[in-house]
């Protein structure tokens, strides 16, 4: 596609299709990234990543179950490969994630693992300290707690009981969360802040991008954390669908609500990262042109909303190409949710860009808000740049002497009670 721009008698031919997402995003201060499982397999995967993205995150390799193989053992091989790939290319590297109710190591999820509340906090601190120390200087922002609020706006994810087993959180169970106002969340952030004060700390969740009960609960969590200086970024996963509605509330796409929610989150002083973007559509029956156009417009609108909100700094898709996406395996009958399809061409080969890609490219080209060049490589943030950090007993984290046996927790208050 060629655009003719006529200005002061000069004719400038802009070859829009030659501008990669990375080039455009760099100039607009946006981190455009992708979740990857293993760069280098196939080689085309690397080529596309190098050309199109200035950000990267491990799809699975940095999760609790992948990293902490035993109560005293850690395995970093898979995560190192991806993180080092990103660092070597000056990418914005996201860490994903520390505390989640899924993909736990088997020693932790085992019903015979029942440590006391105190021991749980000690283990949590050991885990966070070890992993943050291992990656020191390489990770820009890190999802500390993932999906603490349950789906369908029911409430905080409980320790046991309310849902199918895999919806409950063992972290909530072991810390007796309901009786202690979910202080495991605050504590995880406090341990992380203390382990590495240069990393931006993120609370990450889904189905809270627009307005609604779950979004309000997430807002309350991050505003409480922010007032203690413990969180820097809200991570909005953005697993959306467009087209005929499905049962359940997951992924409803209401763009006007996003604008409103982004505004109130930005007003808290938080950065906003879109962390796991994909826009799924029905694949059976095969999508028609109208549905594909709706999906393309969805991507374009989401990027436009991010670009229009100065606090929104990152737009990460959850995968690179459709064949490696988690969507078909998790949402039966849905797929083709990403920016690239599965065919490759050229030398070196690259994945084929889809309409969704062109939608994102159009949004980037259309913005007049050039926020300045994205700084290459790591942007380390000194502790002083944060608001003062306090532990959950109100002590200033930066001056309180480090005591390896100290367990951070708070007394029962009505804060966060839902
Ligand atoms: C998914 C991965 O993509 C899959 O490969 C894995 O089997 C399950 O987890 N929210 C998250 C991500 O925070 O970690 C999930 O990733 C998708 C939903």
Short mmCIF file of C-alpha atoms and ligand atoms in Angstrom, two decimals:
data_model
loop_
_atom_site.label_atom_id
_atom_site.label_comp_id
_atom_site.label_asym_id
_atom_site.label_seq_id
_atom_site.Cartn_x
_atom_site.Cartn_y
_atom_site.Cartn_z
CA UNK A 1 0.00 0.00 0.00
CA UNK A 2 1.37 3.40 -0.93
CA UNK A 3 0.32 6.74 0.47
CA UNK A 4 1.01 9.94 -1.38
CA UNK A 5 1.72 12.79 0.99
CA UNK A 6 1.87 16.17 -0.72
CA UNK A 7 3.47 18.89 1.32
CA UNK A 8 5.07 22.18 0.23
CA UNK A 9 5.12 20.94 -3.31
CA UNK A 10 7.10 17.84 -2.40
CA UNK A 11 5.73 14.43 -3.13
CA UNK A 12 6.74 11.88 -0.52
CA UNK A 13 6.05 8.24 -1.08
CA UNK A 14 5.63 6.38 2.19
CA UNK A 15 5.86 2.63 1.91
CA UNK A 16 3.77 1.82 4.95
CA UNK A 17 4.06 -1.91 4.60
CA UNK A 18 7.84 -1.66 5.03
CA UNK A 19 7.53 -0.27 8.54
CA UNK A 20 7.60 -3.06 11.05
CA UNK A 21 5.65 -2.93 14.27
CA UNK A 22 8.94 -2.68 16.16
CA UNK A 23 10.13 0.36 14.18
CA UNK A 24 6.80 2.10 14.64
CA UNK A 25 6.50 1.20 18.33
CA UNK A 26 10.07 2.25 19.11
CA UNK A 27 9.34 5.75 17.84
CA UNK A 28 6.14 5.94 19.85
CA UNK A 29 7.51 4.82 23.20
CA UNK A 30 5.54 1.57 23.15
CA UNK A 31 6.85 -1.85 24.06
CA UNK A 32 5.34 -4.26 21.57
CA UNK A 33 6.10 -7.76 22.69
CA UNK A 34 5.12 -11.38 22.43
CA UNK A 35 4.98 -14.41 24.67
CA UNK A 36 7.27 -17.15 23.45
CA UNK A 37 7.79 -20.73 24.35
CA UNK A 38 11.16 -21.34 22.79
CA UNK A 39 12.93 -18.90 20.48
CA UNK A 40 14.93 -20.72 17.84
CA UNK A 41 12.41 -23.40 17.02
CA UNK A 42 11.67 -22.97 14.21
CA UNK A 43 14.22 -20.38 13.07
CA UNK A 44 11.46 -18.40 11.41
CA UNK A 45 10.11 -17.70 14.87
CA UNK A 46 13.28 -15.80 15.75
CA UNK A 47 13.24 -13.90 12.49
CA UNK A 48 9.76 -12.62 13.14
CA UNK A 49 10.53 -11.77 16.75
CA UNK A 50 13.65 -9.86 15.77
CA UNK A 51 11.91 -7.91 13.06
CA UNK A 52 8.59 -7.07 14.69
CA UNK A 53 8.91 -6.98 18.48
CA UNK A 54 10.88 -4.93 21.01
CA UNK A 55 9.53 -6.89 23.98
CA UNK A 56 9.43 -10.50 25.11
CA UNK A 57 7.94 -12.64 27.88
CA UNK A 58 8.14 -16.36 28.65
CA UNK A 59 4.81 -18.02 27.92
CA UNK A 60 5.44 -20.76 30.47
CA UNK A 61 9.14 -21.00 31.32
CA UNK A 62 9.14 -18.57 34.26
CA UNK A 63 6.09 -19.93 36.01
CA UNK A 64 6.34 -21.42 39.52
CA UNK A 65 6.01 -24.97 38.21
CA UNK A 66 8.74 -24.49 35.60
CA UNK A 67 11.24 -22.72 37.87
CA UNK A 68 10.98 -24.14 41.40
CA UNK A 69 11.42 -27.83 40.85
CA UNK A 70 11.69 -28.67 44.55
CA UNK A 71 11.43 -26.94 47.91
CA UNK A 72 15.13 -26.17 47.61
CA UNK A 73 15.82 -26.54 43.90
CA UNK A 74 15.41 -24.26 40.92
CA UNK A 75 15.69 -24.84 37.18
CA UNK A 76 16.39 -21.84 35.00
CA UNK A 77 17.40 -23.39 31.67
CA UNK A 78 14.23 -22.69 29.69
CA UNK A 79 13.69 -19.21 31.14
CA UNK A 80 17.35 -18.22 30.71
CA UNK A 81 17.21 -18.99 26.98
CA UNK A 82 14.26 -16.65 26.42
CA UNK A 83 15.33 -13.91 28.84
CA UNK A 84 18.88 -13.83 27.45
CA UNK A 85 17.49 -13.74 23.90
CA UNK A 86 15.54 -10.61 24.84
CA UNK A 87 18.35 -8.95 26.79
CA UNK A 88 20.81 -9.52 23.91
CA UNK A 89 18.45 -7.66 21.59
CA UNK A 90 17.69 -4.78 23.96
CA UNK A 91 14.09 -5.90 24.35
CA UNK A 92 11.75 -4.92 27.18
CA UNK A 93 11.62 -8.16 29.17
CA UNK A 94 8.52 -9.02 31.21
CA UNK A 95 8.65 -11.59 34.01
CA UNK A 96 5.61 -13.87 34.23
CA UNK A 97 4.77 -14.80 36.99
CA UNK A 98 5.30 -15.52 40.71
CA UNK A 99 2.00 -16.35 42.44
CA UNK A 100 -0.79 -18.01 40.45
CA UNK A 101 -3.31 -20.74 41.18
CA UNK A 102 -2.24 -22.69 38.09
CA UNK A 103 0.93 -24.38 36.79
CA UNK A 104 2.30 -24.95 40.29
CA UNK A 105 5.11 -27.43 40.95
CA UNK A 106 3.76 -30.83 41.96
CA UNK A 107 5.48 -30.72 45.39
CA UNK A 108 3.48 -27.53 46.15
CA UNK A 109 0.13 -28.59 44.72
CA UNK A 110 0.33 -32.00 46.39
CA UNK A 111 -2.39 -32.45 49.02
CA UNK A 112 0.29 -33.71 51.40
CA UNK A 113 2.07 -30.32 51.27
CA UNK A 114 0.42 -28.45 54.14
CA UNK A 115 2.93 -26.07 55.77
CA UNK A 116 1.82 -23.62 58.44
CA UNK A 117 0.95 -20.06 57.48
CA UNK A 118 4.34 -18.87 58.80
CA UNK A 119 6.21 -21.52 56.83
CA UNK A 120 4.28 -20.61 53.71
CA UNK A 121 5.39 -16.98 53.98
CA UNK A 122 8.98 -18.09 54.54
CA UNK A 123 8.84 -20.33 51.48
CA UNK A 124 7.27 -17.54 49.42
CA UNK A 125 10.04 -15.18 50.40
CA UNK A 126 12.74 -17.73 49.61
CA UNK A 127 11.16 -18.38 46.19
CA UNK A 128 10.86 -14.71 45.27
CA UNK A 129 14.33 -13.82 46.56
CA UNK A 130 16.01 -16.67 44.71
CA UNK A 131 14.34 -16.06 41.36
CA UNK A 132 14.67 -12.28 41.44
CA UNK A 133 18.32 -12.61 42.39
CA UNK A 134 18.95 -15.03 39.54
CA UNK A 135 17.50 -12.63 36.95
CA UNK A 136 18.80 -9.41 38.53
CA UNK A 137 19.35 -6.68 35.92
CA UNK A 138 17.53 -8.54 33.14
CA UNK A 139 13.80 -8.14 33.81
CA UNK A 140 12.05 -4.80 33.35
CA UNK A 141 8.67 -5.56 34.90
CA UNK A 142 7.37 -8.64 36.67
CA UNK A 143 3.92 -10.07 37.29
CA UNK A 144 4.08 -10.71 41.04
CA UNK A 145 0.51 -11.91 41.56
CA UNK A 146 -1.57 -13.28 38.70
CA UNK A 147 -5.37 -13.66 38.70
CA UNK A 148 -6.11 -13.37 42.43
CA UNK A 149 -9.72 -12.47 41.67
CA UNK A 150 -11.94 -15.29 40.49
CA UNK A 151 -13.62 -15.43 37.13
CA UNK A 152 -17.15 -14.26 36.46
CA UNK A 153 -16.85 -11.60 39.17
CA UNK A 154 -17.62 -13.97 42.02
CA UNK A 155 -15.03 -12.64 44.46
CA UNK A 156 -11.48 -13.18 45.60
CA UNK A 157 -10.16 -16.58 44.63
CA UNK A 158 -10.64 -18.65 47.76
CA UNK A 159 -8.48 -21.34 49.30
CA UNK A 160 -11.02 -24.03 48.80
CA UNK A 161 -14.63 -24.71 48.13
CA UNK A 162 -16.28 -22.16 45.91
CA UNK A 163 -15.19 -23.38 42.50
CA UNK A 164 -13.95 -26.34 40.57
CA UNK A 165 -10.69 -27.40 42.21
CA UNK A 166 -8.41 -25.69 39.72
CA UNK A 167 -10.07 -22.32 40.34
CA UNK A 168 -9.12 -22.19 44.00
CA UNK A 169 -5.74 -20.86 45.05
CA UNK A 170 -3.39 -22.89 47.18
CA UNK A 171 -1.67 -19.64 48.18
CA UNK A 172 -5.02 -18.49 49.57
CA UNK A 173 -5.49 -21.84 51.31
CA UNK A 174 -2.08 -22.00 52.97
CA UNK A 175 -2.14 -18.39 54.18
CA UNK A 176 -5.74 -18.63 55.39
CA UNK A 177 -6.45 -15.76 53.04
CA UNK A 178 -10.10 -15.10 53.77
CA UNK A 179 -9.36 -14.64 57.49
CA UNK A 180 -6.34 -12.47 56.86
CA UNK A 181 -7.68 -10.29 54.08
CA UNK A 182 -5.55 -11.83 51.39
CA UNK A 183 -2.33 -10.54 52.92
CA UNK A 184 -0.39 -13.03 50.82
CA UNK A 185 -0.82 -10.57 47.95
CA UNK A 186 0.68 -7.61 49.78
CA UNK A 187 3.43 -9.77 51.19
CA UNK A 188 4.49 -11.12 47.80
CA UNK A 189 4.85 -7.54 46.53
CA UNK A 190 6.76 -6.49 49.64
CA UNK A 191 9.19 -9.40 49.28
CA UNK A 192 9.65 -8.59 45.59
CA UNK A 193 10.27 -4.89 46.23
CA UNK A 194 12.86 -5.82 48.79
CA UNK A 195 14.51 -8.45 46.59
CA UNK A 196 15.06 -6.04 43.68
CA UNK A 197 13.99 -2.43 43.90
CA UNK A 198 14.85 -1.78 40.24
CA UNK A 199 12.08 -3.94 38.76
CA UNK A 200 8.61 -2.57 38.05
CA UNK A 201 6.10 -4.69 39.98
CA UNK A 202 2.86 -5.71 38.29
CA UNK A 203 -0.54 -7.02 39.41
CA UNK A 204 -1.86 -8.97 36.39
CA UNK A 205 -5.42 -10.18 35.77
CA UNK A 206 -8.05 -10.87 33.11
CA UNK A 207 -11.65 -9.81 32.60
CA UNK A 208 -10.89 -6.52 34.31
CA UNK A 209 -10.04 -4.44 31.24
CA UNK A 210 -13.40 -2.70 31.08
CA UNK A 211 -15.77 -1.71 33.88
CA UNK A 212 -17.63 -4.10 36.15
CA UNK A 213 -17.46 -5.94 39.44
CA UNK A 214 -14.21 -7.79 38.82
CA UNK A 215 -12.62 -4.65 37.43
CA UNK A 216 -13.66 -2.77 40.59
CA UNK A 217 -12.14 -5.46 42.79
CA UNK A 218 -8.88 -5.33 40.87
CA UNK A 219 -8.93 -1.54 41.11
CA UNK A 220 -9.28 -1.82 44.90
CA UNK A 221 -6.38 -4.26 45.13
CA UNK A 222 -3.99 -2.11 43.09
CA UNK A 223 -5.03 1.11 44.77
CA UNK A 224 -4.29 -0.47 48.19
CA UNK A 225 -0.92 -1.74 46.97
CA UNK A 226 -0.08 1.58 45.36
CA UNK A 227 -0.79 3.49 48.57
CA UNK A 228 1.89 1.33 50.24
CA UNK A 229 4.35 1.88 47.38
CA UNK A 230 4.24 -1.78 46.44
CA UNK A 231 2.94 -1.81 42.86
CA UNK A 232 3.95 0.13 39.75
CA UNK A 233 1.96 -1.39 36.92
CA UNK A 234 -1.48 -2.87 36.31
CA UNK A 235 -1.27 -5.75 33.86
CA UNK A 236 -4.46 -6.20 31.84
CA UNK A 237 -4.33 -9.54 30.06
CA UNK A 238 -6.75 -8.66 27.21
CA UNK A 239 -7.84 -12.13 26.09
CA UNK A 240 -10.77 -10.92 24.00
CA UNK A 241 -13.17 -12.39 21.53
CA UNK A 242 -15.21 -10.68 18.87
CA UNK A 243 -18.24 -12.04 17.09
CA UNK A 244 -21.24 -14.05 18.23
CA UNK A 245 -21.28 -14.19 21.99
CA UNK A 246 -20.30 -17.25 23.95
CA UNK A 247 -21.60 -18.35 27.29
CA UNK A 248 -19.68 -16.95 30.25
CA UNK A 249 -18.22 -13.51 30.65
CA UNK A 250 -14.65 -14.15 29.56
CA UNK A 251 -13.28 -11.70 27.07
CA UNK A 252 -16.26 -9.48 26.37
CA UNK A 253 -15.11 -6.65 24.14
CA UNK A 254 -16.46 -3.22 25.10
CA UNK A 255 -13.93 -0.60 23.92
CA UNK A 256 -15.58 2.46 25.50
CA UNK A 257 -15.29 0.86 28.93
CA UNK A 258 -11.58 0.30 28.41
CA UNK A 259 -11.02 4.02 27.98
CA UNK A 260 -12.82 4.75 31.25
CA UNK A 261 -11.00 2.04 33.18
CA UNK A 262 -7.59 3.04 31.80
CA UNK A 263 -8.28 6.61 32.95
CA UNK A 264 -9.04 5.67 36.54
CA UNK A 265 -6.05 3.30 36.72
CA UNK A 266 -3.73 5.95 35.29
CA UNK A 267 -5.11 8.43 37.83
CA UNK A 268 -3.73 6.17 40.58
CA UNK A 269 -0.27 6.80 39.17
CA UNK A 270 0.06 3.32 37.70
CA UNK A 271 1.53 2.36 34.37
CA UNK A 272 -0.72 0.15 32.27
CA UNK A 273 0.59 -2.89 30.41
CA UNK A 274 -1.55 -4.91 28.04
CA UNK A 275 0.11 -8.20 28.82
CA UNK A 276 -1.51 -11.10 26.96
CA UNK A 277 -3.42 -9.68 24.02
CA UNK A 278 -5.25 -12.03 21.70
CA UNK A 279 -8.56 -11.57 19.93
CA UNK A 280 -10.13 -14.91 19.19
CA UNK A 281 -12.92 -15.60 16.74
CA UNK A 282 -14.92 -18.67 15.83
CA UNK A 283 -13.06 -21.03 13.54
CA UNK A 284 -15.85 -23.54 13.10
CA UNK A 285 -17.62 -22.62 10.91
CA UNK A 286 -14.72 -20.82 9.22
CA UNK A 287 -14.80 -17.06 9.81
CA UNK A 288 -16.23 -14.93 7.02
CA UNK A 289 -14.80 -11.62 5.81
CA UNK A 290 -17.04 -9.59 8.12
CA UNK A 291 -15.83 -11.43 11.21
CA UNK A 292 -12.19 -11.09 10.14
CA UNK A 293 -12.75 -7.35 9.62
CA UNK A 294 -14.26 -7.08 13.10
CA UNK A 295 -11.22 -8.82 14.56
CA UNK A 296 -8.82 -6.57 12.65
CA UNK A 297 -10.72 -3.55 13.92
CA UNK A 298 -10.57 -4.95 17.45
CA UNK A 299 -6.77 -5.05 17.35
CA UNK A 300 -6.61 -1.59 15.81
CA UNK A 301 -8.97 -0.13 18.41
CA UNK A 302 -7.08 -1.71 21.31
CA UNK A 303 -3.74 -0.32 20.11
CA UNK A 304 -5.37 3.08 19.50
CA UNK A 305 -6.77 3.16 23.03
CA UNK A 306 -3.33 2.29 24.43
CA UNK A 307 -1.61 4.97 22.33
CA UNK A 308 -4.13 7.59 23.43
CA UNK A 309 -3.47 6.90 27.12
CA UNK A 310 0.01 8.09 28.13
CA UNK A 311 0.17 5.58 31.02
CA UNK A 312 -0.25 2.65 28.63
CA UNK A 313 3.29 1.59 27.77
CA UNK A 314 3.16 -2.05 26.68
CA UNK A 315 1.18 -4.11 24.19
CA UNK A 316 2.20 -7.78 24.36
CA UNK A 317 0.45 -10.47 22.34
CA UNK A 318 0.13 -13.92 23.89
CA UNK A 319 2.14 -15.71 21.23
CA UNK A 320 3.47 -14.86 17.79
CA UNK A 321 1.60 -17.09 15.33
CA UNK A 322 -1.72 -18.87 15.41
CA UNK A 323 -0.33 -22.40 15.40
CA UNK A 324 1.49 -21.82 18.69
CA UNK A 325 -1.36 -19.99 20.40
CA UNK A 326 -2.99 -21.38 23.55
CA UNK A 327 -6.46 -20.35 22.25
CA UNK A 328 -7.63 -23.43 20.30
CA UNK A 329 -6.65 -25.69 23.19
CA UNK A 330 -8.45 -23.58 25.78
CA UNK A 331 -11.50 -22.22 23.93
CA UNK A 332 -13.06 -24.97 21.89
CA UNK A 333 -14.09 -23.83 18.40
CA UNK A 334 -12.07 -20.59 18.63
CA UNK A 335 -8.67 -19.62 17.24
CA UNK A 336 -6.69 -17.54 14.73
CA UNK A 337 -6.30 -14.97 17.49
CA UNK A 338 -2.83 -13.54 16.81
CA UNK A 339 -0.98 -11.24 14.36
CA UNK A 340 0.73 -13.92 12.22
CA UNK A 341 -0.52 -17.09 10.62
CA UNK A 342 1.27 -20.36 10.15
CA UNK A 343 2.61 -20.09 6.65
CA UNK A 344 6.09 -18.79 6.05
CA UNK A 345 7.80 -17.29 3.03
CA UNK A 346 10.93 -15.42 1.94
CA UNK A 347 14.56 -15.91 2.81
CA UNK A 348 15.03 -15.92 5.70
CA UNK A 349 11.47 -17.13 6.04
CA UNK A 350 9.03 -15.21 8.20
CA UNK A 351 5.48 -15.81 9.29
CA UNK A 352 2.79 -14.19 7.20
CA UNK A 353 1.26 -11.01 8.53
CA UNK A 354 -2.50 -11.09 8.91
CA UNK A 355 -5.21 -8.43 8.77
CA UNK A 356 -4.85 -8.14 12.54
CA UNK A 357 -1.21 -7.14 11.99
CA UNK A 358 -2.28 -4.47 9.52
CA UNK A 359 -4.84 -3.20 12.04
CA UNK A 360 -2.14 -2.72 14.69
CA UNK A 361 0.16 -1.14 12.10
CA UNK A 362 -2.58 1.29 11.05
CA UNK A 363 -3.15 2.36 14.64
CA UNK A 364 0.58 2.98 15.12
CA UNK A 365 0.82 4.94 11.88
CA UNK A 366 -2.25 7.01 12.70
CA UNK A 367 -1.11 8.32 16.06
CA UNK A 368 0.24 11.82 16.24
CA UNK A 369 1.48 11.17 19.75
CA UNK A 370 5.16 10.33 19.35
CA UNK A 371 6.19 9.90 22.95
CA UNK A 372 9.87 9.95 22.13
CA UNK A 373 12.18 7.13 21.37
CA UNK A 374 11.91 4.04 23.47
CA UNK A 375 15.06 3.68 25.52
CA UNK A 376 16.93 0.63 24.39
CA UNK A 377 17.86 -2.01 26.90
CA UNK A 378 17.11 -1.95 30.59
CA UNK A 379 15.72 1.07 32.29
CA UNK A 380 16.69 0.65 35.89
CA UNK A 381 14.66 2.54 38.43
CA UNK A 382 16.35 3.60 41.66
CA UNK A 383 14.43 2.96 44.85
CA UNK A 384 14.03 6.70 45.41
CA UNK A 385 11.88 6.91 42.31
CA UNK A 386 9.20 4.82 43.96
CA UNK A 387 6.89 6.19 46.53
CA UNK A 388 8.20 5.08 49.92
CA UNK A 389 7.89 1.38 50.46
CA UNK A 390 6.27 0.12 53.63
CA UNK A 391 5.86 -3.37 54.89
CA UNK A 392 2.53 -4.54 56.12
CA UNK A 393 3.17 -3.39 59.66
CA UNK A 394 3.78 0.13 58.39
CA UNK A 395 7.60 0.05 58.61
CA UNK A 396 9.61 1.73 55.88
CA UNK A 397 11.14 -1.03 53.78
CA UNK A 398 14.18 0.96 52.78
CA UNK A 399 15.38 1.51 56.34
CA UNK A 400 14.04 -1.51 58.16
CA UNK A 401 16.93 -3.95 58.63
CA UNK A 402 16.63 -7.08 56.60
CA UNK A 403 15.84 -10.06 58.77
CA UNK A 404 15.70 -13.36 56.92
CA UNK A 405 13.28 -14.79 59.45
CA UNK A 406 10.90 -11.87 59.40
CA UNK A 407 7.51 -12.69 57.96
CA UNK A 408 5.64 -9.78 56.44
CA UNK A 409 1.94 -9.83 57.05
CA UNK A 410 -0.71 -7.52 58.29
CA UNK A 411 -3.28 -7.64 61.01
CA UNK A 412 -6.91 -8.08 60.11
CA UNK A 413 -8.58 -4.95 58.85
CA UNK A 414 -11.53 -4.47 56.58
CA UNK A 415 -9.26 -3.38 53.74
CA UNK A 416 -9.67 -5.60 50.68
CA UNK A 417 -12.63 -7.38 52.29
CA UNK A 418 -15.05 -7.88 49.47
C1 LIG B 1 -1.19 -20.27 29.25
C2 LIG B 1 -0.19 -20.77 28.22
O1 LIG B 1 -0.32 -20.01 27.05
C3 LIG B 1 -0.39 -22.23 27.93
O2 LIG B 1 0.65 -22.72 27.09
C4 LIG B 1 -0.43 -23.01 29.24
O3 LIG B 1 -0.73 -24.37 28.95
C5 LIG B 1 -1.45 -22.45 30.18
O4 LIG B 1 -1.17 -21.08 30.40
N1 LIG B 1 -3.38 -16.31 31.62
C6 LIG B 1 -2.04 -16.33 31.93
C7 LIG B 1 -1.10 -17.14 31.13
O5 LIG B 1 -1.61 -15.56 32.82
O6 LIG B 1 -0.01 -17.59 31.88
C8 LIG B 1 -1.80 -18.30 30.47
O7 LIG B 1 -0.87 -18.96 29.61
C9 LIG B 1 -3.02 -17.83 29.73
C10 LIG B 1 -4.00 -17.17 30.65
#
